[in-house]
Amino acid sequence: MPSFEQLREMLDPATSVLLTVECQQGVVGTESALPELAEEARASGALVNVARLVAAAHLAGVQVLHAVAERRPDGRGANRNARLFRAAERLPVQQLSGTTAVRIAAPIEVAEEDFVVRRLHGLSPLAGTGVDPLLRNLGCRTLLVTGVSANVAIPNAVFDAVNLGYTAVVPADAIAGVPADYTPALVRHTLALVATVTTTQDVLGAWKRLRRTG
């Protein structure tokens, strides 16, 4: 864990962006295509922690970017080159463009100044989505990665961020995957090697101090 001063420096609102990954109704909502994942996101407190971080980011002047995974009703442009994609095509809830499934899930609130970036392909919220140039144009140096799933999209986002030259910060209690014991193992044995691992409370504390002194 970084010291408070180190974390506060990394989380400078002028150079940091909060990324929420697939925190959409059809993934973590009450009518999820993946009910086990949705239940874990809620039971673990991860979804509430994402909402707390988003609210604090809005107050601290930190840019928020919501990454949404969706598909066209005709499936054009979507991947079919992995088992995961083929299984998703058969799920009872589809992440179709324009439907409630691809709206950001409660209790996360989307502000007018937030970006919502939607992708029709792949596994990553960064690669091939236009997020990288957005981050660079915003002056981002630190990317906070939150959301789901710890199984696929979260490590993908962290690796891509590091490969692109950003400092990745992961509040470990604001991500979720299945089974429940997989997420802490991923954090300890993989993400901690390439990202700064912290907690929601420590991030909130850093931003609160910045609001008082800014």
XYZ file of C-alpha atoms in Angstrom:
214
model
C 0.000 0.000 0.000
C 1.284 3.512 -0.789
C 1.638 6.128 1.927
C -1.111 8.718 2.216
C 1.120 11.401 0.733
C 2.111 9.175 -2.188
C -1.519 8.329 -2.889
C -2.599 11.958 -2.674
C 0.090 12.932 -5.175
C -0.943 10.146 -7.576
C -4.594 11.139 -7.325
C -4.164 14.792 -8.255
C -7.519 15.727 -9.849
C -5.701 17.479 -12.689
C -3.956 14.307 -13.820
C -6.154 11.401 -12.700
C -9.261 9.770 -14.169
C -11.673 7.343 -12.517
C -12.704 4.493 -14.813
C -15.759 2.349 -14.102
C -15.804 -0.893 -16.095
C -19.063 -2.548 -17.201
C -21.054 -1.185 -14.257
C -24.187 -1.461 -16.371
C -27.628 -2.796 -15.540
C -27.292 -5.899 -17.712
C -24.098 -6.907 -15.895
C -24.351 -5.782 -12.262
C -28.023 -4.772 -12.076
C -30.942 -6.706 -10.631
C -31.776 -8.188 -14.040
C -28.226 -9.139 -14.965
C -27.203 -11.543 -17.690
C -24.635 -12.765 -15.153
C -26.551 -13.076 -11.856
C -23.664 -14.680 -9.953
C -21.372 -11.791 -10.836
C -24.071 -9.221 -10.076
C -24.705 -10.788 -6.684
C -21.002 -10.779 -5.840
C -20.613 -7.154 -6.936
C -23.401 -6.201 -4.551
C -22.707 -8.604 -1.666
C -19.016 -7.693 -1.557
C -19.788 -3.996 -1.430
C -17.839 -3.385 -4.637
C -20.733 -1.730 -6.488
C -21.489 0.586 -3.579
C -17.797 1.448 -3.347
C -17.709 2.319 -7.042
C -20.672 4.633 -6.461
C -18.894 6.250 -3.494
C -15.777 6.807 -5.576
C -17.754 8.306 -8.453
C -19.559 10.692 -6.094
C -16.271 11.729 -4.479
C -14.627 12.181 -7.878
C -17.402 14.566 -8.898
C -16.843 16.625 -5.747
C -13.056 16.644 -6.120
C -13.110 17.604 -9.793
C -11.744 14.253 -10.969
C -12.837 13.197 -14.456
C -15.034 10.072 -14.514
C -15.222 7.744 -17.495
C -17.745 4.893 -17.693
C -16.804 2.027 -20.017
C -19.810 0.090 -21.318
C -19.788 -3.164 -23.290
C -22.652 -3.585 -25.726
C -23.604 -5.137 -29.049
C -25.813 -4.328 -31.990
C -29.037 -6.353 -32.298
C -27.664 -7.897 -35.503
C -24.325 -8.681 -33.835
C -22.314 -6.976 -36.564
C -18.798 -6.080 -35.521
C -18.857 -8.242 -32.403
C -16.182 -10.821 -31.639
C -16.865 -14.529 -31.981
C -13.286 -15.749 -31.587
C -13.506 -16.878 -27.947
C -15.763 -19.090 -25.873
C -16.841 -16.116 -23.759
C -18.301 -14.253 -26.736
C -20.176 -17.285 -28.027
C -21.639 -17.948 -24.570
C -22.739 -14.313 -24.251
C -24.787 -14.642 -27.447
C -26.954 -17.288 -25.731
C -27.600 -15.412 -22.482
C -31.225 -14.459 -21.715
C -30.238 -10.810 -21.167
C -28.387 -9.177 -24.049
C -26.291 -6.016 -23.776
C -28.001 -4.412 -26.762
C -27.299 -0.811 -27.763
C -30.032 1.568 -26.657
C -31.617 -0.773 -24.093
C -31.787 -0.477 -20.309
C -29.172 -3.249 -20.061
C -26.418 -0.857 -21.126
C -27.392 1.997 -18.808
C -25.136 2.632 -15.817
C -26.507 0.731 -12.824
C -27.683 2.207 -9.531
C -26.414 3.399 -7.149
C -23.788 4.918 -9.489
C -24.759 8.393 -10.655
C -23.609 9.729 -14.028
C -22.885 13.447 -14.108
C -23.137 15.670 -17.168
C -19.349 16.053 -17.270
C -18.728 12.288 -17.276
C -17.721 10.392 -20.395
C -19.615 7.227 -21.325
C -17.587 5.201 -23.831
C -19.271 2.246 -25.494
C -17.526 -0.610 -27.247
C -18.946 -3.202 -29.636
C -15.996 -5.568 -29.636
C -13.196 -7.095 -27.628
C -12.457 -7.578 -23.959
C -10.793 -4.310 -23.019
C -12.288 -0.922 -22.158
C -9.087 0.689 -23.476
C -7.737 -1.163 -26.507
C -9.348 -0.031 -29.752
C -12.059 2.000 -27.989
C -10.774 5.558 -28.292
C -10.290 5.819 -24.529
C -6.507 6.252 -24.762
C -6.622 9.495 -26.812
C -9.389 10.797 -24.559
C -7.199 10.202 -21.504
C -4.207 11.871 -23.128
C -6.253 14.887 -24.152
C -7.461 15.150 -20.552
C -3.879 15.169 -19.280
C -4.336 11.870 -17.478
C -1.332 10.221 -15.872
C -3.106 8.066 -13.271
C -6.027 5.772 -14.096
C -8.138 4.394 -11.252
C -9.717 1.135 -12.378
C -12.980 -0.049 -10.780
C -15.896 -2.335 -11.653
C -16.162 -5.820 -13.132
C -15.101 -8.363 -13.779
C -11.910 -9.326 -11.988
C -11.949 -12.397 -14.218
C -11.486 -10.613 -17.554
C -12.082 -6.878 -18.095
C -10.399 -5.523 -14.969
C -6.986 -7.172 -15.494
C -7.294 -6.326 -19.181
C -7.814 -2.652 -18.331
C -4.933 -2.598 -15.852
C -2.491 -4.259 -18.246
C -3.518 -1.962 -21.101
C -3.169 1.114 -18.895
C 0.327 0.113 -17.824
C 1.353 -0.776 -21.386
C 0.137 2.648 -22.534
C 2.227 4.420 -19.910
C -0.374 5.297 -17.280
C -0.016 4.637 -13.560
C -2.792 2.204 -12.680
C -4.449 2.437 -9.269
C -6.851 -0.286 -8.131
C -9.094 0.145 -5.074
C -9.285 -3.584 -4.334
C -12.676 -3.337 -2.646
C -14.200 -1.627 -5.692
C -13.727 -4.537 -8.115
C -15.497 -7.898 -8.179
C -15.340 -11.266 -9.894
C -16.422 -14.865 -9.389
C -15.934 -16.918 -7.388
C -15.575 -14.552 -4.445
C -12.113 -15.773 -3.469
C -10.738 -15.212 -6.966
C -10.608 -11.411 -6.693
C -8.250 -11.169 -3.691
C -6.000 -13.810 -5.291
C -5.874 -11.823 -8.526
C -5.078 -8.630 -6.645
C -2.343 -10.207 -4.552
C -0.636 -12.331 -7.170
C -1.170 -10.313 -10.362
C -2.468 -6.758 -10.084
C -0.198 -5.827 -7.184
C 2.777 -6.497 -9.452
C 1.789 -3.814 -11.957
C -0.653 -1.459 -10.208
C -0.869 0.532 -7.002
C -3.366 -1.340 -4.846
C -5.345 0.676 -2.325
C -8.806 0.865 -0.751
C -11.892 2.948 -1.391
C -11.544 4.617 1.993
C -7.966 5.684 1.309
C -8.932 7.187 -2.056
C -11.837 9.029 -0.446
C -9.512 10.315 2.237
C -7.007 11.593 -0.320
C -9.687 13.413 -2.293
C -11.283 14.832 0.851
C -7.943 16.324 1.900
C -7.512 17.776 -1.590
C -10.933 19.440 -1.405
C -10.006 21.054 1.890
C -6.709 22.432 0.671
C -7.524 23.123 -3.007
